CSV table of C-alpha atoms in Angstrom, one decimal:
chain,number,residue,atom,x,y,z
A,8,UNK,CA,3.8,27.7,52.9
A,9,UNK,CA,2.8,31.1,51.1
A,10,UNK,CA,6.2,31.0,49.5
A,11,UNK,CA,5.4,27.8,47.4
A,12,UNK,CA,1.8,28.5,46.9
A,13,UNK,CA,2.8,31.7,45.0
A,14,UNK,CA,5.2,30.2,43.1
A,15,UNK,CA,2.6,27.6,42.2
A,16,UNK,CA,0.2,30.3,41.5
A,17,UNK,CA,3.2,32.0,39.1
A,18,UNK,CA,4.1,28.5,37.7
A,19,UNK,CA,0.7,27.8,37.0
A,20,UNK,CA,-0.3,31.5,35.4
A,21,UNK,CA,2.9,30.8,33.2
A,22,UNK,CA,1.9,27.5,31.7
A,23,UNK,CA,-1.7,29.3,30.8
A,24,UNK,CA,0.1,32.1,29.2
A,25,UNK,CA,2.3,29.6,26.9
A,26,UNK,CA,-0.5,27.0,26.4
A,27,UNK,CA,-2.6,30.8,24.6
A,28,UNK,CA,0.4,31.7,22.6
A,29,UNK,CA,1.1,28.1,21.3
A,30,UNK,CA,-3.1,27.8,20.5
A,31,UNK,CA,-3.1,31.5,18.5
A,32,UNK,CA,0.6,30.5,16.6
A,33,UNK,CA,-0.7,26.8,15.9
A,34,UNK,CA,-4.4,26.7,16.2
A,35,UNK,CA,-5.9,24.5,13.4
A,36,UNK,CA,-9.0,26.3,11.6
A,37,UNK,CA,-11.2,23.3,12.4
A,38,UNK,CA,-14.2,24.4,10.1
A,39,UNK,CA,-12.1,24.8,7.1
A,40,UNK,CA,-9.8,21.7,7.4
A,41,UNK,CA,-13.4,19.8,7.3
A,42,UNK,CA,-14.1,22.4,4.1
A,43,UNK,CA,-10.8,21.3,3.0
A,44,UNK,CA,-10.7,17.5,3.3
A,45,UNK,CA,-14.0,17.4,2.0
A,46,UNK,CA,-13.5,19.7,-0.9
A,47,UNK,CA,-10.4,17.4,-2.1
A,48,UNK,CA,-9.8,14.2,-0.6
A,49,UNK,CA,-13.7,13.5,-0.4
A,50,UNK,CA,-14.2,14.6,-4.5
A,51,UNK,CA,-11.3,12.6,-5.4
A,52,UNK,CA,-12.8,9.6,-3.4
A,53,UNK,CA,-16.0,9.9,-4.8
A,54,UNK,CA,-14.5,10.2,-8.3
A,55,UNK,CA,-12.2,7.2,-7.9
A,56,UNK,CA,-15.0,4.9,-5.9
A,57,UNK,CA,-17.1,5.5,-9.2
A,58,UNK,CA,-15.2,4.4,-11.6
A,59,UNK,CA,-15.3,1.4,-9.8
A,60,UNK,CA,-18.3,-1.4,-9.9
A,61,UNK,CA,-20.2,-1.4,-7.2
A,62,UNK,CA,-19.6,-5.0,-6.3
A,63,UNK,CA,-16.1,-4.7,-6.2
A,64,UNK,CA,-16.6,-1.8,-3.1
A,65,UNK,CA,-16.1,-4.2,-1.1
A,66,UNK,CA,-12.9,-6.3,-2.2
A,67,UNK,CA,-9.4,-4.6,-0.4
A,68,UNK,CA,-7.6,-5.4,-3.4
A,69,UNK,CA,-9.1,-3.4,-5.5
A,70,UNK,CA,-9.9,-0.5,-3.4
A,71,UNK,CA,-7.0,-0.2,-1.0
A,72,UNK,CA,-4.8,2.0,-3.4
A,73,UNK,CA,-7.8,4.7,-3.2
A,74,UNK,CA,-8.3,4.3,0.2
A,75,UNK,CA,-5.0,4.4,1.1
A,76,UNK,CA,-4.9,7.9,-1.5
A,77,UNK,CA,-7.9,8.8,0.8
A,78,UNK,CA,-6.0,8.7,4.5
A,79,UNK,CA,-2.9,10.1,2.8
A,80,UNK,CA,-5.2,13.2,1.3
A,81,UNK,CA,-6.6,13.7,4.7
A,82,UNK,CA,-2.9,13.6,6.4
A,83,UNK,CA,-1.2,16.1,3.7
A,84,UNK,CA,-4.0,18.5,4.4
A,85,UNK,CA,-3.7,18.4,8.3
A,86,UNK,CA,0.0,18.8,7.7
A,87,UNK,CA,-0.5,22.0,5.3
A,88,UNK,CA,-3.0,23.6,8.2
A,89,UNK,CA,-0.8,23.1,10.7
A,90,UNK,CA,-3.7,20.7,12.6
A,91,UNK,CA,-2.7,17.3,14.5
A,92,UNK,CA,-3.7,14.1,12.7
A,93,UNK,CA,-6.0,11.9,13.4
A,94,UNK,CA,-8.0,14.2,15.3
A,95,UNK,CA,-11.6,14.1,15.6
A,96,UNK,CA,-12.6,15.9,12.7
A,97,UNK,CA,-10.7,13.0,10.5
A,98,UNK,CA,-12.3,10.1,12.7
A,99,UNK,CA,-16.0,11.4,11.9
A,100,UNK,CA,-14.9,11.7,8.3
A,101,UNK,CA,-13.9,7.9,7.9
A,102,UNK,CA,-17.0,7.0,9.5
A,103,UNK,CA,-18.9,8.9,7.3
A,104,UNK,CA,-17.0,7.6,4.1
A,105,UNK,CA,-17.6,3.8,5.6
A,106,UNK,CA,-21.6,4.4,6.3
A,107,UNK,CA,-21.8,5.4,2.7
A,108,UNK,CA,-19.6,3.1,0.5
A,109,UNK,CA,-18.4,0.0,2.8
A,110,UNK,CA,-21.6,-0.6,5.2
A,111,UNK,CA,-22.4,-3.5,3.5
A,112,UNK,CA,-19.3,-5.4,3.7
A,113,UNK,CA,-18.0,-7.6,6.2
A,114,UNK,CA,-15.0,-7.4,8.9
A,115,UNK,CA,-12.9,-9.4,6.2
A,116,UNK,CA,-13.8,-7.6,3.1
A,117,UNK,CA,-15.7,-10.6,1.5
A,118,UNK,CA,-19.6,-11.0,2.2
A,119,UNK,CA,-20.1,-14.2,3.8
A,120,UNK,CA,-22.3,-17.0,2.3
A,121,UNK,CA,-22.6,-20.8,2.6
A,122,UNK,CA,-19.4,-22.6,0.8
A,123,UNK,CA,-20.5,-24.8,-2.3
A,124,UNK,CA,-22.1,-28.4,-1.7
A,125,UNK,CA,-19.5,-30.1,-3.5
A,126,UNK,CA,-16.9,-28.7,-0.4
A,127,UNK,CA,-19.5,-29.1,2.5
A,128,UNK,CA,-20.4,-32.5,1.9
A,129,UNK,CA,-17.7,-34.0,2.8
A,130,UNK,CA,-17.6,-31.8,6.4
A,131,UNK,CA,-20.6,-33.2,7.1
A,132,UNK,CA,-19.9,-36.6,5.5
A,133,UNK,CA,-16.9,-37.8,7.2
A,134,UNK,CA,-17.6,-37.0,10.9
A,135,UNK,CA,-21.4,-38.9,10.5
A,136,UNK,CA,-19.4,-42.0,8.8
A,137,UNK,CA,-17.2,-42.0,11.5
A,138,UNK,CA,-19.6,-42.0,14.3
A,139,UNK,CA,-21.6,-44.9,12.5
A,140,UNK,CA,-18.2,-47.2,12.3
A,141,UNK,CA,-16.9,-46.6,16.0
A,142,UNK,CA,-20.6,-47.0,17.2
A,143,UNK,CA,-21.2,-50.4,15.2
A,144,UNK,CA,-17.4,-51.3,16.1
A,145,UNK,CA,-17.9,-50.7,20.0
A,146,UNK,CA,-21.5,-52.9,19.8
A,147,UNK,CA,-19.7,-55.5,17.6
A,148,UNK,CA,-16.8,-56.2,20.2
A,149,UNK,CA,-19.2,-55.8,23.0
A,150,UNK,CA,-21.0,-58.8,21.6
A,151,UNK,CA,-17.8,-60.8,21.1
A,152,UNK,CA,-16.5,-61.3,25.0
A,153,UNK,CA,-14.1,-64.2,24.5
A,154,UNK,CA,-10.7,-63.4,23.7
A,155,UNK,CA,-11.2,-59.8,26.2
A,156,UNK,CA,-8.7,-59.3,29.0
């Protein structure tokens, strides 16, 4: 029993020793990768989200190509610092960048609002018509009982 507890023990004090080498060879500089991503990716955003209208902020079409220049941005920077990606520092970022330019749009990337008369109507039309025939048709062959099996 004290045989395998201490090579537990050893086992375990080796694992801590490699996960403190790996850390101080690959540890990501977490304060300046935030620097970083919003030095460059964010100014570049900024700059390219302005020279767009406002209104169109919230149509994909037009603004995927800079988001999608955004995520890559953040991604080439994690790669150069040697962090992980996503990682928390990226995930508060995109939140940030969506409270401040896309809080205002909805899940499908058009704000939603009532479709024109001229395409309602007829939603509304139909069905009411067709509830007026079957009703007058069922009290119409109610009255008529000859001819019923």
């Amino acid at each position: 029993m004290a045989v395998g507890s201490a090579s537990l023990l050893r086992a375990g004090f080796v694992l801590l020793m490699a996960a403190h080498v790996l850390q101080s060879v690959s540890a990501c500089n977490r304060v300046y990768y935030e620097r970083m991503i919003n030095d460059f990716c964010l100014a570049k955003f900024k700059f390219d989200m302005g020279g767009l209208e406002q209104g169109l902020w919230c149509s994909w079409p037009d603004t995927m190509e800079i988001y999608e220049g955004l995520t890559n941005c953040t991604y080439q920077v994690a790669l150069r610092m040697d962090c992980f990606w996503p990682n928390q520092i990226v995930d508060r970022f995109f939140i940030q960048v969506h409270r401040l330019y896309f809080h205002n749009c909805a899940l499908t990337g058009r704000l939603l609002q009532d479709p024109p008369i001229s395409i309602l109507a007829p939603f509304i039309a139909v069905p009411v018509l067709i509830t007026l025939l079957m009703t007058t048709l069922v009290v119409w062959r109610s009255k008529r009982t000859e001819g019923v099996l």
